[in-house]
Short mmCIF file of C-alpha atoms in Angstrom, two decimals:
data_model
loop_
_atom_site.label_atom_id
_atom_site.label_comp_id
_atom_site.label_asym_id
_atom_site.label_seq_id
_atom_site.Cartn_x
_atom_site.Cartn_y
_atom_site.Cartn_z
CA MET A 1 7.42 -42.96 20.04
CA LYS A 2 10.95 -43.33 21.40
CA LEU A 3 12.05 -45.34 18.43
CA VAL A 4 10.72 -42.66 16.06
CA ILE A 5 12.68 -39.95 17.85
CA ALA A 6 15.85 -42.07 17.96
CA SER A 7 15.48 -42.76 14.22
CA ALA A 8 14.97 -39.18 13.40
CA ARG A 9 17.99 -38.04 15.40
CA SER A 10 20.19 -40.70 13.72
CA THR A 11 19.04 -39.62 10.36
CA VAL A 12 19.78 -35.96 10.88
CA ARG A 13 23.20 -36.60 12.39
CA LYS A 14 24.39 -38.77 9.60
CA ASP A 15 23.63 -36.32 6.84
CA ALA A 16 22.25 -32.97 7.76
CA LEU A 17 22.75 -31.63 4.19
CA SER A 18 20.59 -34.31 2.51
CA ASN A 19 17.23 -32.81 1.60
CA LEU A 20 15.84 -36.24 0.99
CA ARG A 21 16.52 -37.26 4.59
CA VAL A 22 15.01 -34.09 5.91
CA VAL A 23 11.88 -34.87 3.94
CA ARG A 24 11.94 -38.40 5.51
CA LEU A 25 12.24 -36.77 8.94
CA TYR A 26 9.12 -34.70 8.28
CA PHE A 27 7.31 -37.82 7.11
CA VAL A 28 8.22 -39.94 10.06
CA ILE A 29 7.41 -37.36 12.62
CA GLY A 30 4.27 -36.48 10.71
CA ILE A 31 3.07 -40.08 11.02
CA SER A 32 3.88 -40.08 14.69
CA LYS A 33 1.67 -36.93 15.03
CA LEU A 34 -1.35 -39.08 14.40
CA VAL A 35 -0.52 -40.89 17.70
CA PHE A 36 1.02 -38.06 19.77
CA PRO A 37 -0.14 -34.86 18.08
CA PHE A 38 1.26 -32.16 20.36
CA ASP A 39 4.49 -33.71 21.42
CA SER A 40 5.48 -34.71 17.92
CA TRP A 41 5.18 -31.11 16.60
CA ILE A 42 7.43 -29.95 19.41
CA ILE A 43 9.91 -32.68 18.47
CA LEU A 44 9.55 -31.57 14.85
CA LEU A 45 10.48 -27.99 15.66
CA VAL A 46 13.47 -29.11 17.73
CA MET A 47 14.85 -31.69 15.32
CA ASP A 48 14.22 -29.57 12.23
CA GLY A 49 15.98 -26.64 13.89
CA TRP A 50 18.92 -28.95 14.61
CA ALA A 51 18.98 -30.22 11.11
CA MET A 52 18.91 -26.93 9.43
CA THR A 53 21.74 -25.48 11.46
CA ASP A 54 24.15 -28.36 10.95
CA LYS A 55 25.51 -26.88 7.68
CA THR A 56 28.34 -24.88 6.40
CA ALA A 57 27.93 -21.10 6.29
CA ARG A 58 27.38 -21.14 2.54
CA SER A 59 24.86 -23.83 2.13
CA GLY A 60 21.52 -21.94 2.35
CA ASN A 61 21.68 -21.19 6.12
CA TYR A 62 21.29 -17.88 7.83
CA ILE A 63 24.39 -17.54 9.88
CA ILE A 64 25.82 -14.41 8.17
CA ALA A 65 22.35 -12.91 7.97
CA SER A 66 21.86 -13.36 11.79
CA TRP A 67 25.32 -11.85 12.42
CA LEU A 68 24.41 -8.80 10.37
CA PHE A 69 20.86 -8.57 11.82
CA LEU A 70 22.21 -8.41 15.42
CA ARG A 71 24.52 -5.55 14.47
CA LEU A 72 21.71 -3.65 12.69
CA LEU A 73 19.55 -4.17 15.73
CA GLY A 74 22.33 -2.63 17.84
CA LEU A 75 22.33 0.39 15.52
CA ILE A 76 18.48 0.68 15.85
CA TYR A 77 18.72 0.48 19.63
CA LEU A 78 21.50 3.05 19.55
CA ALA A 79 19.34 5.51 17.52
CA ALA A 80 16.30 4.86 19.68
CA PHE A 81 18.06 5.56 23.01
CA LEU A 82 20.01 8.40 21.73
CA SER A 83 16.87 10.09 20.52
CA LEU A 84 15.13 9.47 23.92
CA ALA A 85 18.14 10.77 25.89
CA ALA A 86 17.72 14.10 24.17
CA GLN A 87 14.07 14.42 24.95
CA ILE A 88 13.23 12.36 28.01
CA LYS A 89 13.43 15.13 30.63
CA GLY A 90 11.01 17.42 28.60
CA LEU A 91 8.57 14.58 27.94
CA VAL A 92 8.35 12.67 31.17
CA GLY A 93 10.87 14.32 33.57
CA ARG A 94 9.99 16.08 36.82
CA GLU A 95 9.33 19.28 34.85
CA GLY A 96 8.21 17.53 31.81
CA ILE A 97 4.81 17.26 30.11
CA LEU A 98 3.75 13.97 31.64
CA PRO A 99 6.10 13.26 34.55
CA ALA A 100 6.82 9.54 34.99
CA ALA A 101 7.03 9.85 38.73
CA GLU A 102 3.43 11.26 39.02
CA PHE A 103 2.16 8.41 36.74
CA LEU A 104 3.74 5.64 38.82
CA ALA A 105 2.75 7.26 42.13
CA ALA A 106 -0.88 7.23 41.00
CA HIS A 107 -0.71 3.48 40.51
CA ARG A 108 1.10 2.40 43.62
CA HIS A 109 -2.21 1.37 45.18
CA TRP A 110 -2.18 -1.62 42.69
CA GLY A 111 0.21 -3.44 45.04
CA CYS A 112 2.36 -6.12 43.51
CA ARG A 113 0.16 -6.22 40.43
CA ARG A 114 1.70 -2.92 39.35
CA PHE A 115 4.94 -4.66 38.49
CA ILE A 116 3.06 -6.94 35.93
CA ARG A 117 0.66 -4.35 34.57
CA LEU A 118 3.24 -1.60 34.30
CA PRO A 119 6.48 -3.42 33.87
CA SER A 120 9.35 -0.89 34.51
CA LEU A 121 12.64 -0.43 36.34
CA CYS A 122 11.35 3.15 36.93
CA TRP A 123 9.48 1.65 39.94
CA LEU A 124 12.84 1.66 41.66
CA ASN A 125 13.58 5.23 40.74
CA ALA A 126 11.70 7.60 38.34
CA SER A 127 13.86 10.70 38.90
CA ASP A 128 15.31 12.68 36.05
CA GLY A 129 18.64 11.09 36.75
CA ALA A 130 17.24 7.64 36.50
CA LEU A 131 15.41 8.30 33.29
CA LEU A 132 18.66 9.66 31.82
CA SER A 133 20.58 6.72 33.20
CA PHE A 134 18.25 4.22 31.38
CA SER A 135 18.54 6.20 28.17
CA TRP A 136 22.37 6.62 28.18
CA GLY A 137 22.75 3.12 29.57
CA GLY A 138 20.76 1.86 26.55
CA VAL A 139 23.27 3.81 24.32
CA ALA A 140 26.25 2.05 26.00
CA LEU A 141 24.64 -1.31 25.69
CA ALA A 142 23.75 -0.76 22.08
CA LEU A 143 27.33 -0.01 21.33
CA LEU A 144 28.34 -3.30 23.01
CA LEU A 145 25.95 -5.11 20.75
CA ILE A 146 27.25 -3.38 17.58
CA PHE A 147 30.76 -4.52 18.55
CA GLY A 148 29.52 -8.04 19.26
CA LEU A 149 30.27 -8.09 22.97
CA ALA A 150 28.21 -10.47 25.18
CA PRO A 151 25.22 -10.23 22.80
CA ALA A 152 22.78 -12.36 24.75
CA PRO A 153 22.93 -10.61 28.10
CA VAL A 154 23.23 -7.21 26.42
CA LEU A 155 20.06 -7.92 24.45
CA ILE A 156 18.25 -8.77 27.65
CA LEU A 157 19.26 -5.54 29.24
CA LEU A 158 18.38 -3.48 26.12
CA TRP A 159 14.97 -4.95 26.02
CA VAL A 160 14.33 -4.41 29.67
CA PHE A 161 15.59 -0.80 29.54
CA TYR A 162 13.39 -0.04 26.51
CA LEU A 163 10.33 -1.65 27.96
CA SER A 164 10.89 0.34 31.19
CA LEU A 165 10.87 3.66 29.27
CA PHE A 166 8.07 2.47 26.98
CA THR A 167 5.85 1.93 30.06
CA VAL A 168 6.39 5.34 31.64
CA CYS A 169 6.50 7.50 28.47
CA ARG A 170 2.99 6.43 27.54
CA ASP A 171 1.67 8.69 24.68
CA PHE A 172 5.17 9.70 23.64
CA LEU A 173 6.38 6.08 23.21
CA CYS A 174 3.28 4.40 21.89
CA TYR A 175 4.10 4.08 18.15
CA GLN A 176 4.01 0.83 16.19
CA TRP A 177 7.76 0.86 15.68
CA ASP A 178 8.36 1.02 19.36
CA MET A 179 6.20 -2.11 19.80
CA LEU A 180 8.01 -3.63 16.83
CA LEU A 181 11.30 -3.05 18.49
CA LEU A 182 10.14 -4.59 21.70
CA GLU A 183 8.82 -7.66 19.83
CA THR A 184 11.86 -8.05 17.64
CA GLY A 185 14.30 -7.26 20.46
CA PHE A 186 12.68 -10.07 22.57
CA LEU A 187 13.15 -12.63 19.88
CA ALA A 188 16.67 -11.55 19.20
CA ILE A 189 17.62 -12.59 22.73
CA PHE A 190 17.10 -16.16 21.67
CA LEU A 191 18.87 -15.68 18.31
CA ALA A 192 22.12 -14.41 19.80
CA PRO A 193 24.90 -17.04 20.56
CA LEU A 194 26.06 -17.50 24.09
CA GLU A 195 29.49 -16.09 23.41
CA ILE A 196 31.56 -13.36 25.02
CA ALA A 197 32.60 -11.92 21.65
CA LEU A 198 30.67 -12.35 18.46
CA GLY A 199 33.34 -12.24 15.83
CA PHE A 200 33.48 -12.74 12.12
CA PRO A 201 33.50 -15.31 10.45
CA PRO A 202 30.77 -16.64 12.75
CA SER A 203 31.28 -20.17 14.03
CA VAL A 204 27.94 -20.83 15.77
CA ALA A 205 24.62 -21.18 13.87
CA PRO A 206 21.48 -19.64 15.14
CA SER A 207 18.36 -21.54 15.84
CA THR A 208 16.35 -21.85 12.68
CA ILE A 209 13.21 -21.81 14.87
CA VAL A 210 13.99 -18.32 15.97
CA VAL A 211 14.73 -17.23 12.44
CA TRP A 212 11.31 -18.50 11.44
CA LEU A 213 9.72 -16.54 14.28
CA LEU A 214 11.43 -13.43 13.09
CA TRP A 215 10.08 -14.11 9.58
CA TRP A 216 6.65 -14.45 11.18
CA VAL A 217 7.09 -10.92 12.57
CA LEU A 218 8.05 -9.61 9.13
CA PHE A 219 5.07 -11.44 7.55
CA ARG A 220 2.61 -9.86 10.07
CA LEU A 221 4.12 -6.40 9.72
CA MET A 222 3.93 -6.31 5.93
CA PHE A 223 0.68 -8.19 5.34
CA SER A 224 -1.21 -6.42 8.19
CA SER A 225 -0.24 -3.09 6.64
CA GLY A 226 -1.83 -4.00 3.36
CA ALA A 227 -4.81 -5.78 4.93
CA GLU A 228 -5.63 -2.91 7.21
CA LYS A 229 -5.68 -0.53 4.34
CA LEU A 230 -8.35 -2.65 2.50
CA ARG A 231 -10.26 -3.53 5.70
CA SER A 232 -10.57 0.20 6.66
CA GLY A 233 -12.74 0.89 3.65
CA ASP A 234 -10.84 4.15 3.25
CA THR A 235 -11.85 5.77 -0.09
CA PRO A 236 -8.37 7.03 -1.04
CA TRP A 237 -6.98 3.47 -0.84
CA ARG A 238 -9.98 1.93 -2.61
CA THR A 239 -9.49 4.45 -5.45
CA LEU A 240 -5.73 4.22 -5.36
CA THR A 241 -5.41 7.95 -4.74
CA ALA A 242 -4.02 7.68 -1.23
CA LEU A 243 -0.50 8.73 -2.14
CA ARG A 244 -1.90 11.80 -3.78
CA TYR A 245 -2.60 13.03 -0.28
CA HIS A 246 -0.14 11.01 1.86
CA TYR A 247 3.07 12.95 1.05
CA GLU A 248 1.37 16.21 2.16
CA THR A 249 -0.66 14.94 5.21
CA GLN A 250 1.77 12.55 6.84
CA PRO A 251 3.17 13.63 10.18
CA LEU A 252 6.63 14.82 9.26
CA PRO A 253 7.31 15.03 5.51
CA THR A 254 10.83 15.45 4.04
CA PRO A 255 11.84 17.82 1.32
CA LEU A 256 11.48 14.97 -1.19
CA ALA A 257 7.78 14.52 -0.11
CA TRP A 258 7.15 18.03 -1.57
CA HIS A 259 8.59 16.93 -4.91
CA ALA A 260 6.73 13.58 -4.86
CA HIS A 261 3.46 15.48 -4.23
CA GLN A 262 4.03 17.32 -7.45
CA LEU A 263 3.98 14.10 -9.49
CA PRO A 264 0.94 13.34 -11.73
CA VAL A 265 -2.07 11.49 -10.32
CA TYR A 266 -1.52 8.37 -12.53
CA PHE A 267 1.96 7.99 -10.92
CA HIS A 268 0.35 8.11 -7.40
CA LYS A 269 -2.20 5.48 -8.41
CA ALA A 270 0.46 3.17 -9.89
CA SER A 271 2.60 3.61 -6.76
CA ALA A 272 -0.35 2.83 -4.45
CA ALA A 273 -1.18 -0.24 -6.50
CA ALA A 274 2.44 -1.48 -6.40
CA MET A 275 2.52 -0.96 -2.60
CA LEU A 276 -0.64 -2.90 -2.06
CA VAL A 277 0.70 -5.82 -4.12
CA ILE A 278 3.94 -5.88 -2.28
CA GLU A 279 2.19 -5.78 1.09
CA LEU A 280 -0.55 -8.23 0.36
CA PHE A 281 1.16 -10.86 -1.77
CA ALA A 282 4.85 -10.71 -1.34
CA PRO A 283 4.73 -11.70 2.43
CA PHE A 284 3.44 -15.15 1.33
CA LEU A 285 6.73 -15.73 -0.60
CA ILE A 286 8.76 -15.58 2.63
CA ILE A 287 8.50 -19.36 2.78
CA ALA A 288 9.40 -19.76 -0.91
CA PRO A 289 12.86 -21.05 -2.05
CA PRO A 290 15.92 -19.07 -1.08
CA LYS A 291 16.27 -17.17 -4.38
CA VAL A 292 12.60 -16.10 -4.38
CA ARG A 293 12.86 -15.13 -0.72
CA SER A 294 15.85 -12.93 -1.56
CA GLY A 295 13.90 -11.21 -4.26
CA VAL A 296 11.10 -10.59 -1.65
CA ALA A 297 13.72 -9.01 0.69
CA VAL A 298 14.75 -6.68 -2.22
CA LEU A 299 11.09 -5.67 -2.73
CA PHE A 300 10.62 -4.83 0.90
CA LEU A 301 14.02 -3.07 0.97
CA LEU A 302 13.06 -0.80 -1.97
CA LEU A 303 9.66 -0.01 -0.37
CA MET A 304 11.26 0.87 3.00
CA LEU A 305 13.90 3.11 1.34
CA LEU A 306 11.15 4.99 -0.55
CA ILE A 307 9.18 5.50 2.61
CA GLN A 308 12.39 6.72 4.37
CA LEU A 309 13.14 9.26 1.63
CA THR A 310 9.71 10.82 1.74
CA GLY A 311 8.77 10.64 5.39
CA ASN A 312 10.43 10.72 8.86
CA TYR A 313 9.42 7.53 10.59
CA SER A 314 12.24 7.21 13.16
CA PHE A 315 13.96 3.77 13.08
CA PHE A 316 10.90 2.07 11.64
CA ASN A 317 12.30 1.52 8.09
CA LEU A 318 15.78 0.37 9.27
CA LEU A 319 14.06 -2.14 11.67
CA ALA A 320 11.99 -3.43 8.81
CA ILE A 321 15.16 -3.68 6.62
CA ALA A 322 16.96 -5.62 9.44
CA LEU A 323 14.16 -8.09 9.42
CA CYS A 324 14.43 -8.36 5.64
CA VAL A 325 18.14 -9.30 5.93
CA LEU A 326 17.15 -12.57 7.65
CA LEU A 327 15.45 -13.50 4.34
CA VAL A 328 18.71 -13.55 2.50
CA ASP A 329 20.68 -16.78 3.01
CA ASP A 330 24.42 -17.12 3.39
CA LYS A 331 25.02 -18.14 -0.22
CA ALA A 332 23.69 -14.75 -1.36
CA LEU A 333 25.39 -12.72 1.32
CA PHE A 334 28.79 -14.38 1.32
CA PRO A 335 30.31 -12.45 -1.72
CA ALA A 336 29.62 -9.13 0.00
CA PHE A 337 31.15 -10.29 3.28
CA GLN A 338 34.05 -11.90 1.43
CA PHE A 339 34.91 -8.36 0.18
CA VAL A 340 34.30 -6.59 3.51
CA ALA A 341 35.93 -9.12 5.79
CA GLY A 342 38.76 -9.85 3.39
CA THR A 343 38.38 -13.61 3.76
CA THR A 344 38.01 -16.15 0.92
CA ARG A 345 36.12 -18.78 2.93
CA LEU A 346 34.12 -19.36 6.08
CA PRO A 347 34.53 -22.31 8.48
CA LEU A 348 33.51 -25.59 6.76
CA GLN A 349 32.14 -26.88 9.97
CA ILE A 350 29.65 -24.61 11.72
CA GLN A 351 28.69 -25.50 15.28
CA PRO A 352 24.99 -26.04 15.15
CA ALA A 353 22.50 -24.72 17.65
CA SER A 354 22.37 -27.10 20.49
CA LEU A 355 19.44 -29.36 21.20
CA TRP A 356 18.89 -27.35 24.42
CA HIS A 357 18.86 -24.08 22.46
CA ASN A 358 16.32 -25.47 20.04
CA SER A 359 14.23 -26.83 22.79
CA VAL A 360 13.94 -23.48 24.34
CA ALA A 361 13.23 -22.03 20.91
CA ALA A 362 10.47 -24.55 20.34
CA ALA A 363 8.76 -23.53 23.64
CA LEU A 364 9.13 -19.89 22.63
CA ALA A 365 7.44 -20.74 19.25
CA VAL A 366 4.43 -22.22 21.06
CA LEU A 367 4.12 -19.01 23.17
CA ILE A 368 4.53 -16.53 20.25
CA LEU A 369 2.21 -18.40 17.93
CA SER A 370 -0.42 -18.67 20.65
CA LEU A 371 -0.24 -14.99 21.34
CA SER A 372 -0.45 -14.26 17.64
CA VAL A 373 -3.94 -15.84 17.28
CA GLU A 374 -5.81 -12.85 18.56
CA PRO A 375 -4.05 -10.22 16.35
CA VAL A 376 -4.58 -12.40 13.30
CA LEU A 377 -8.21 -12.97 14.13
CA ARG A 378 -8.67 -9.26 14.72
CA LEU A 379 -7.11 -8.56 11.33
CA PHE A 380 -9.92 -10.68 9.72
CA GLN A 381 -12.56 -9.21 11.99
CA THR A 382 -13.10 -12.47 13.85
CA GLY A 383 -13.63 -12.48 17.56
CA PRO A 384 -10.96 -14.07 19.82
CA GLY A 385 -11.58 -17.65 20.88
CA GLY A 386 -10.12 -20.10 23.29
CA PRO A 387 -10.56 -20.82 26.96
CA LYS A 388 -11.02 -17.91 29.29
CA PRO A 389 -8.17 -18.91 31.64
CA LEU A 390 -5.81 -18.90 28.62
CA GLY A 391 -7.13 -15.43 27.75
CA ARG A 392 -6.38 -14.18 31.16
CA PHE A 393 -2.82 -15.50 30.91
CA PHE A 394 -2.34 -13.66 27.54
CA ASP A 395 -3.81 -10.47 29.12
CA LEU A 396 -1.07 -10.70 31.78
CA LEU A 397 1.58 -10.83 29.03
CA GLU A 398 0.06 -8.06 27.04
CA PRO A 399 2.10 -5.13 28.83
CA PHE A 400 5.34 -6.88 27.76
CA ARG A 401 4.46 -6.38 24.07
CA LEU A 402 5.72 -9.86 22.96
CA VAL A 403 3.27 -9.84 19.99
CA ASN A 404 1.52 -6.74 18.51
CA SER A 405 -0.85 -5.67 15.87
CA TYR A 406 0.44 -3.54 13.00
CA GLY A 407 -1.02 -1.64 10.10
CA LEU A 408 0.44 1.82 9.30
CA PHE A 409 -1.85 4.51 7.76
CA ALA A 410 -4.84 2.39 7.21
CA ILE A 411 -6.69 5.67 6.78
CA VAL A 412 -5.22 8.60 4.87
CA ASN A 413 -6.37 12.07 5.56
CA THR A 414 -7.18 14.32 2.54
CA TRP A 415 -6.36 17.43 4.56
CA ARG A 416 -3.71 18.52 6.94
CA ARG A 417 -4.30 20.52 10.10
CA GLU A 418 -1.53 22.01 12.29
CA ILE A 419 -1.71 23.37 15.76
CA ILE A 420 0.30 26.53 16.13
CA VAL A 421 1.11 27.31 19.83
CA GLU A 422 1.13 30.93 20.67
CA GLY A 423 1.87 33.09 23.73
CA SER A 424 0.93 36.57 24.72
CA ASN A 425 1.30 38.91 27.67
CA ASP A 426 -1.76 41.06 26.92
CA GLY A 427 -4.15 38.64 25.15
CA LYS A 428 -3.96 40.76 22.03
CA ASN A 429 -0.50 40.46 20.54
CA TRP A 430 0.45 36.82 19.93
CA GLN A 431 3.74 35.25 19.19
CA ALA A 432 4.23 31.69 17.89
CA TYR A 433 6.41 29.01 19.37
CA GLU A 434 8.38 27.34 16.54
CA PHE A 435 8.81 23.63 16.73
CA LYS A 436 12.04 21.90 15.55
CA TRP A 437 10.50 19.54 13.02
CA LYS A 438 6.78 19.95 12.39
CA PRO A 439 5.50 22.55 9.94
CA GLY A 440 5.11 26.13 11.22
CA ASP A 441 6.68 28.86 9.29
CA VAL A 442 5.42 28.34 5.72
CA LYS A 443 8.79 29.28 4.23
CA ARG A 444 10.74 26.80 6.32
CA ALA A 445 11.59 23.67 4.27
CA PRO A 446 10.65 20.23 5.64
CA ARG A 447 13.60 18.55 7.19
CA PHE A 448 15.25 15.05 7.35
CA ALA A 449 15.11 13.69 10.87
CA ALA A 450 16.81 10.43 9.76
CA LEU A 451 16.64 7.96 12.72
CA HIS A 452 15.69 10.53 15.37
CA GLN A 453 12.04 10.78 16.28
CA PRO A 454 10.87 14.14 17.75
CA ARG A 455 8.18 12.72 19.97
CA LEU A 456 6.41 15.95 20.73
CA ASP A 457 6.23 17.02 17.08
CA TRP A 458 4.67 13.64 16.32
CA GLN A 459 2.10 13.91 18.99
CA MET A 460 1.19 17.48 17.82
CA TRP A 461 0.15 15.92 14.48
CA PHE A 462 -2.13 13.41 16.18
CA ALA A 463 -3.67 16.13 18.44
CA ALA A 464 -4.48 18.25 15.41
CA GLN A 465 -6.65 15.44 13.93
CA ASP A 466 -8.87 15.11 17.00
CA SER A 467 -10.58 17.03 19.79
CA ARG A 468 -8.34 18.47 22.46
CA LEU A 469 -10.37 16.47 25.07
CA LYS A 470 -8.78 13.28 23.57
CA HIS A 471 -5.27 14.66 24.18
CA PRO A 472 -5.12 15.85 27.76
CA TRP A 473 -1.26 16.03 27.57
CA PHE A 474 -1.76 19.17 25.35
CA ASP A 475 -3.05 21.08 28.36
CA ARG A 476 0.00 20.09 30.33
CA LEU A 477 2.16 21.36 27.46
CA LEU A 478 0.52 24.80 27.66
CA ALA A 479 0.91 24.81 31.44
CA ARG A 480 4.64 23.93 31.15
CA LEU A 481 5.17 26.75 28.65
CA ALA A 482 3.32 29.20 30.89
CA GLU A 483 5.71 28.17 33.60
CA GLY A 484 8.70 28.51 31.37
CA SER A 485 9.93 25.01 31.93
CA PRO A 486 13.44 24.72 30.58
CA ALA A 487 13.02 21.00 29.95
CA VAL A 488 9.93 21.57 27.79
CA LEU A 489 11.36 24.58 26.04
CA SER A 490 14.39 22.48 25.01
CA LEU A 491 11.99 20.50 22.81
CA LEU A 492 11.13 23.57 20.78
CA ARG A 493 13.15 25.43 18.13
CA SER A 494 12.58 28.83 19.54
CA ASN A 495 11.28 30.64 22.58
CA PRO A 496 9.62 34.01 21.72
CA PHE A 497 9.66 34.98 25.41
CA PRO A 498 13.26 34.79 26.51
CA GLN A 499 12.76 37.29 29.31
CA GLY A 500 10.13 35.27 30.98
CA PRO A 501 7.05 33.07 30.36
CA PRO A 502 3.98 34.67 28.85
CA ARG A 503 0.80 35.26 30.83
CA TYR A 504 -1.51 33.56 28.10
CA VAL A 505 -0.85 30.50 25.98
CA ARG A 506 -3.14 29.02 23.38
CA GLY A 507 -3.33 26.68 20.35
CA VAL A 508 -4.62 27.80 16.96
CA LEU A 509 -5.64 25.48 14.16
CA TYR A 510 -4.54 26.03 10.61
CA ASP A 511 -5.09 24.06 7.34
CA TYR A 512 -1.82 23.48 5.65
CA ARG A 513 -1.18 22.56 1.99
CA PHE A 514 1.95 22.09 0.01
CA THR A 515 2.55 24.86 -2.48
CA ASN A 516 2.77 24.04 -6.25
CA ARG A 517 5.93 24.87 -8.24
CA ALA A 518 4.54 28.19 -9.45
CA GLU A 519 3.56 29.28 -5.95
CA ARG A 520 6.94 28.35 -4.50
CA ARG A 521 8.75 30.19 -7.30
CA ALA A 522 6.61 33.29 -6.66
CA ALA A 523 6.68 33.51 -2.83
CA GLY A 524 9.42 31.05 -1.79
CA GLY A 525 7.08 29.10 0.50
CA TRP A 526 6.83 25.30 0.87
CA TRP A 527 3.43 25.59 2.49
CA ARG A 528 0.30 27.66 2.24
CA ARG A 529 -2.03 27.87 5.26
CA GLU A 530 -5.56 29.01 6.21
CA TRP A 531 -6.79 29.93 9.66
CA ARG A 532 -9.38 27.59 11.04
CA GLY A 533 -9.99 28.69 14.64
CA PRO A 534 -8.82 28.15 18.19
CA TYR A 535 -7.82 24.77 19.49
CA GLY A 536 -9.63 24.75 22.72
CA PRO A 537 -9.72 27.51 25.29
CA MET A 538 -6.80 29.89 25.98
CA PHE A 539 -4.57 28.96 28.98
CA ASN A 540 -4.32 31.78 31.52
CA ASP A 541 -1.33 31.37 33.86
CA ALA A 542 -2.74 33.67 36.45
CA ALA A 543 -6.12 31.90 36.55
CA SER A 544 -4.38 28.53 37.11
CA ARG A 545 -2.62 29.60 40.22
#
């Protein structure tokens, strides 16, 4: 076994650019697998990662792509923390809807287990000041990452800060892109070079093993999105009419969604078919040759841009695009960076990822692929297997969101309901609270929220689809409005009771539909709505005292 390893190392170091010798390396270690199955695959990952990074920056490697990916990730973290900083007090502050301090105090009886089951720096301090410090601290760290300063330690802190807020924000930070950011951000820690300043042109290659793991994230994200649509048995997806309803019934449509909704049915069917093809088949081409892989990146990029234009999905689309960048090799990216950076060449000798770096990456690969088994089996409706002790170990890691399940909009509603929150001082004359982003006034146009995610507006959409009993936070919202909480009122567009909070607060359900072109020309409205009934009982501030 030692002779095999030595021979493999010698072969790689003599000519890392020779594809024939890389193939020989696979063959030799593959033969050794018959004798030492587990160890040889670890060696394969480590040695192949070394071989693939001992190249120039233009020879099919992903050095430029990794450099760009880390900066895009910094931009995504910046958007995420900025968005949270503007909302955190109203969501989970002391006078917020679901105070973080109350939540953590209710679980202190867990003892030391609480630090694993609810991993968060907020155990040290969950005051409003601490929550804002984590949010604005994340903003500062994201700027450091964008400028390439100490990327590895900065990425560690960014991940810890976001996980800390993810844990205590609960319902308001439970979206798939939040989990995707945690998963991607964790892997990015091992992609970043151990340098004080990450300049350009880059001189250190990333570990190919980590690049592969990020490809695996992208594969699961895209393929799961398509597979879940088919697995759900949802009629609109099976009949390819899903997009006929989606633009209208999605949480926060944009103005372009109104226009897309007016397109003919055959266009919606063709678009749905194209989406399913991209999500179900294109992911398998991630391991194709570089030119094909670049084409796949373009397909994913176009899909994400179209989604971004017609719906407000926070940083999800940009994060998916950042992962797509890693599919494009340096040969394809170099001309663009040649123009931007004003350089005609990159260093001929790129320092490869060290053997130590690749060894750590190989161990990381074993962990990530092991954690991926259950989500993949669940996708195909197969029960989890494996030894129970191993399952308990994976359960311990679950709160850290290292590997997650994905699948956006597996079921598309054919109707849209909205909760209109109203207040009154006499129980007869009601005035509506207007939200900043979600539909309310039928004449107010949908808006572009860009990378910002209005968390309360999103949760209002989910609450409207279910019983009030499934969303206990809604009662807390009504209570805070009845108290006149400034933190919660800051989340809204308008306060119809500036002189003092109302005595009664309630939720009312309406059916909302996009108007057609003729209706909009006649009345100027983007929506038409129909009253459905009360959303649970009225909240009486006097009775609650």
